[in-house]
PDB file of C-alpha atoms in Angstrom:
ATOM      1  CA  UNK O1362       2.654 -13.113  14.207  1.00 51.00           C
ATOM      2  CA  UNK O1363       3.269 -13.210  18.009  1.00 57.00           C
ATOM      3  CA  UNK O1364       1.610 -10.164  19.802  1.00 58.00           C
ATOM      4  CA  UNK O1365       2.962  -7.056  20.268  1.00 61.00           C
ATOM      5  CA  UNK O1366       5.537  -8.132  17.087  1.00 68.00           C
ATOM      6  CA  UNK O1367       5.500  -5.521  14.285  1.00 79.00           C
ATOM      7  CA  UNK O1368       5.004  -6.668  10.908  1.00 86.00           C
ATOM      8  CA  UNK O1369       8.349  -5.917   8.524  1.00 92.00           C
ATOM      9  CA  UNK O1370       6.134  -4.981   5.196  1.00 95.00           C
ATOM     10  CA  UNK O1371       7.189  -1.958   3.713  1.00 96.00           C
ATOM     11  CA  UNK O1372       4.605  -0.265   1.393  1.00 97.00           C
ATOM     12  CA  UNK O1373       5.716   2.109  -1.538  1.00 98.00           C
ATOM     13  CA  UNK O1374       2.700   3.981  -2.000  1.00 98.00           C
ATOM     14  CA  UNK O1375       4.608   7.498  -1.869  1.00 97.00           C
ATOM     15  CA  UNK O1376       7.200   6.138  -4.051  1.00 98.00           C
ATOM     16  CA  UNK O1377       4.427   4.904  -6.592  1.00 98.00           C
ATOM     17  CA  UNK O1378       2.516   8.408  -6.415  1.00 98.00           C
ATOM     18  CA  UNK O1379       5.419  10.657  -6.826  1.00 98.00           C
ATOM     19  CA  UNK O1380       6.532   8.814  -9.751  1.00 98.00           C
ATOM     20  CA  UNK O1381       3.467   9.277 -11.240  1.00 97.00           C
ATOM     21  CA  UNK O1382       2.519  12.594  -9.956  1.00 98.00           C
ATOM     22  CA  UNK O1383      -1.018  11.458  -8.277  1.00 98.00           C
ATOM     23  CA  UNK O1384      -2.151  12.690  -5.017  1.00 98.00           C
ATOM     24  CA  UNK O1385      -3.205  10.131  -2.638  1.00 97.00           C
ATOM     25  CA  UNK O1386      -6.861  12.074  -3.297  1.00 97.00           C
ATOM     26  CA  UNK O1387      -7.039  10.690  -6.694  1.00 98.00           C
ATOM     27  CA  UNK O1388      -5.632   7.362  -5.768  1.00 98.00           C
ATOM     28  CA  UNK O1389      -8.170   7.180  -3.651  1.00 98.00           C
ATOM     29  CA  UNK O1390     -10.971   8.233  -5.707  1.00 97.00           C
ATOM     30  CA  UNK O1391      -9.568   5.472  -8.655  1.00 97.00           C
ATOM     31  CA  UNK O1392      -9.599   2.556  -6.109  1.00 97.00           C
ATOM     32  CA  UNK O1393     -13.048   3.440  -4.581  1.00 96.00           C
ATOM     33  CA  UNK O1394     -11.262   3.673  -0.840  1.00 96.00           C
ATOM     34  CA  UNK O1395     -11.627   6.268   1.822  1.00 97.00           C
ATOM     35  CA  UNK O1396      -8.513   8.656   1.960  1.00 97.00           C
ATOM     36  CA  UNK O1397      -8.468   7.687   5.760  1.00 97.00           C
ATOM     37  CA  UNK O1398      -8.137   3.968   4.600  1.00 96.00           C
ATOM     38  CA  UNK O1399      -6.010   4.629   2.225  1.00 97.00           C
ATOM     39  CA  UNK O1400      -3.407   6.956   4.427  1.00 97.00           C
ATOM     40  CA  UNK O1401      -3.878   3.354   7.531  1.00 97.00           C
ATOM     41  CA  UNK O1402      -2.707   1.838   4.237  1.00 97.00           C
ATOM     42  CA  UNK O1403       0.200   3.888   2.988  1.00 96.00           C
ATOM     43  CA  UNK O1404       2.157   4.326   6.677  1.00 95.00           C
ATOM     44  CA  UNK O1405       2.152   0.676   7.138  1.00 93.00           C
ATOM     45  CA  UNK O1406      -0.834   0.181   9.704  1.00 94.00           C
ATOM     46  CA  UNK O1407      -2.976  -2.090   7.694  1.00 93.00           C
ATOM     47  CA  UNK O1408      -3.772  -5.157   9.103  1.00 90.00           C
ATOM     48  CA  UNK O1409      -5.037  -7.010   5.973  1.00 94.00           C
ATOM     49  CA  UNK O1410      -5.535  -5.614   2.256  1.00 96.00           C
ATOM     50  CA  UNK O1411      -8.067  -7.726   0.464  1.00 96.00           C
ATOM     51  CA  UNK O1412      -7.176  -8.982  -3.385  1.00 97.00           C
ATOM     52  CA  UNK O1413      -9.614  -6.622  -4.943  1.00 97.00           C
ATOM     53  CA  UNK O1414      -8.001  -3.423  -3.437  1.00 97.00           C
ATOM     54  CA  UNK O1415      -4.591  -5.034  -4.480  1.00 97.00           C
ATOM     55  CA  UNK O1416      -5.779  -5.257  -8.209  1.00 98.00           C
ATOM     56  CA  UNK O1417      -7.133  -1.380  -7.909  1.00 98.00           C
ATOM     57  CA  UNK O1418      -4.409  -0.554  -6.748  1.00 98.00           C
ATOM     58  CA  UNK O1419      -2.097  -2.164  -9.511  1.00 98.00           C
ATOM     59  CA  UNK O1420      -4.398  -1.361 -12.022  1.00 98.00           C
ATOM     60  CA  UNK O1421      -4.854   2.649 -11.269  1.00 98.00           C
ATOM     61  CA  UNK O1422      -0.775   2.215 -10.613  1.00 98.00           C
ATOM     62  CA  UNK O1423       0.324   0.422 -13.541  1.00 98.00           C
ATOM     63  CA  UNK O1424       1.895  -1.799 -11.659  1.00 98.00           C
ATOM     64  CA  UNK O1425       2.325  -5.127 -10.013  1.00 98.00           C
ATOM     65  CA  UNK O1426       2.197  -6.120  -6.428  1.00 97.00           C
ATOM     66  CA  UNK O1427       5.856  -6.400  -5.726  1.00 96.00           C
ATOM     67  CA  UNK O1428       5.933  -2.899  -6.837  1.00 98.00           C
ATOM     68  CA  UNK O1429       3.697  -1.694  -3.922  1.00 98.00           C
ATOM     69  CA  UNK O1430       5.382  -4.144  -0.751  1.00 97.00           C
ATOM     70  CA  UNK O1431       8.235  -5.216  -0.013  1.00 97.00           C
ATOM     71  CA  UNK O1432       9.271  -7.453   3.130  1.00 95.00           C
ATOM     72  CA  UNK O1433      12.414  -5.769   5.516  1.00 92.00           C
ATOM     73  CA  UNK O1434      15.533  -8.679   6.364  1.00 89.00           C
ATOM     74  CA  UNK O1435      15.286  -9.374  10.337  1.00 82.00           C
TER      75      UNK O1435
END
């Protein structure tokens, strides 16, 4: 991705939660991340989310990864 270009991921983390009724505390807590990490996470500002924070986060979900991202049209 060209500098200064914004990615056009969209993560459904709140979505996820809500449906579920979890806080982002517990989320947290189940995946072994930092809330701060987490939050970067949530509002889009990740750089990079390795595989084994993808499968916590499915797993303490119950769901898969298109469930969690989804990629805006241009």
């Amino acid at each position: 991705m060209p500098p200064g270009e914004e990615h056009r991921v969209e993560v459904h983390i709140d979505k996820l939660l809500a449906e579920r009724g979890m806080t982002l505390t517990e989320l947290a807590d189940r995946v072994g991340l930092t809330l701060a990490n987490l939050s970067i996470l949530k509002n889009g500002r990740a750089r990079a989310v390795r595989f084994s924070t993808l499968s916590a986060l499915c797993t303490a979900l119950d769901c898969q990864p298109g469930d969690l991202f989804t990629v805006r049209e241009r």
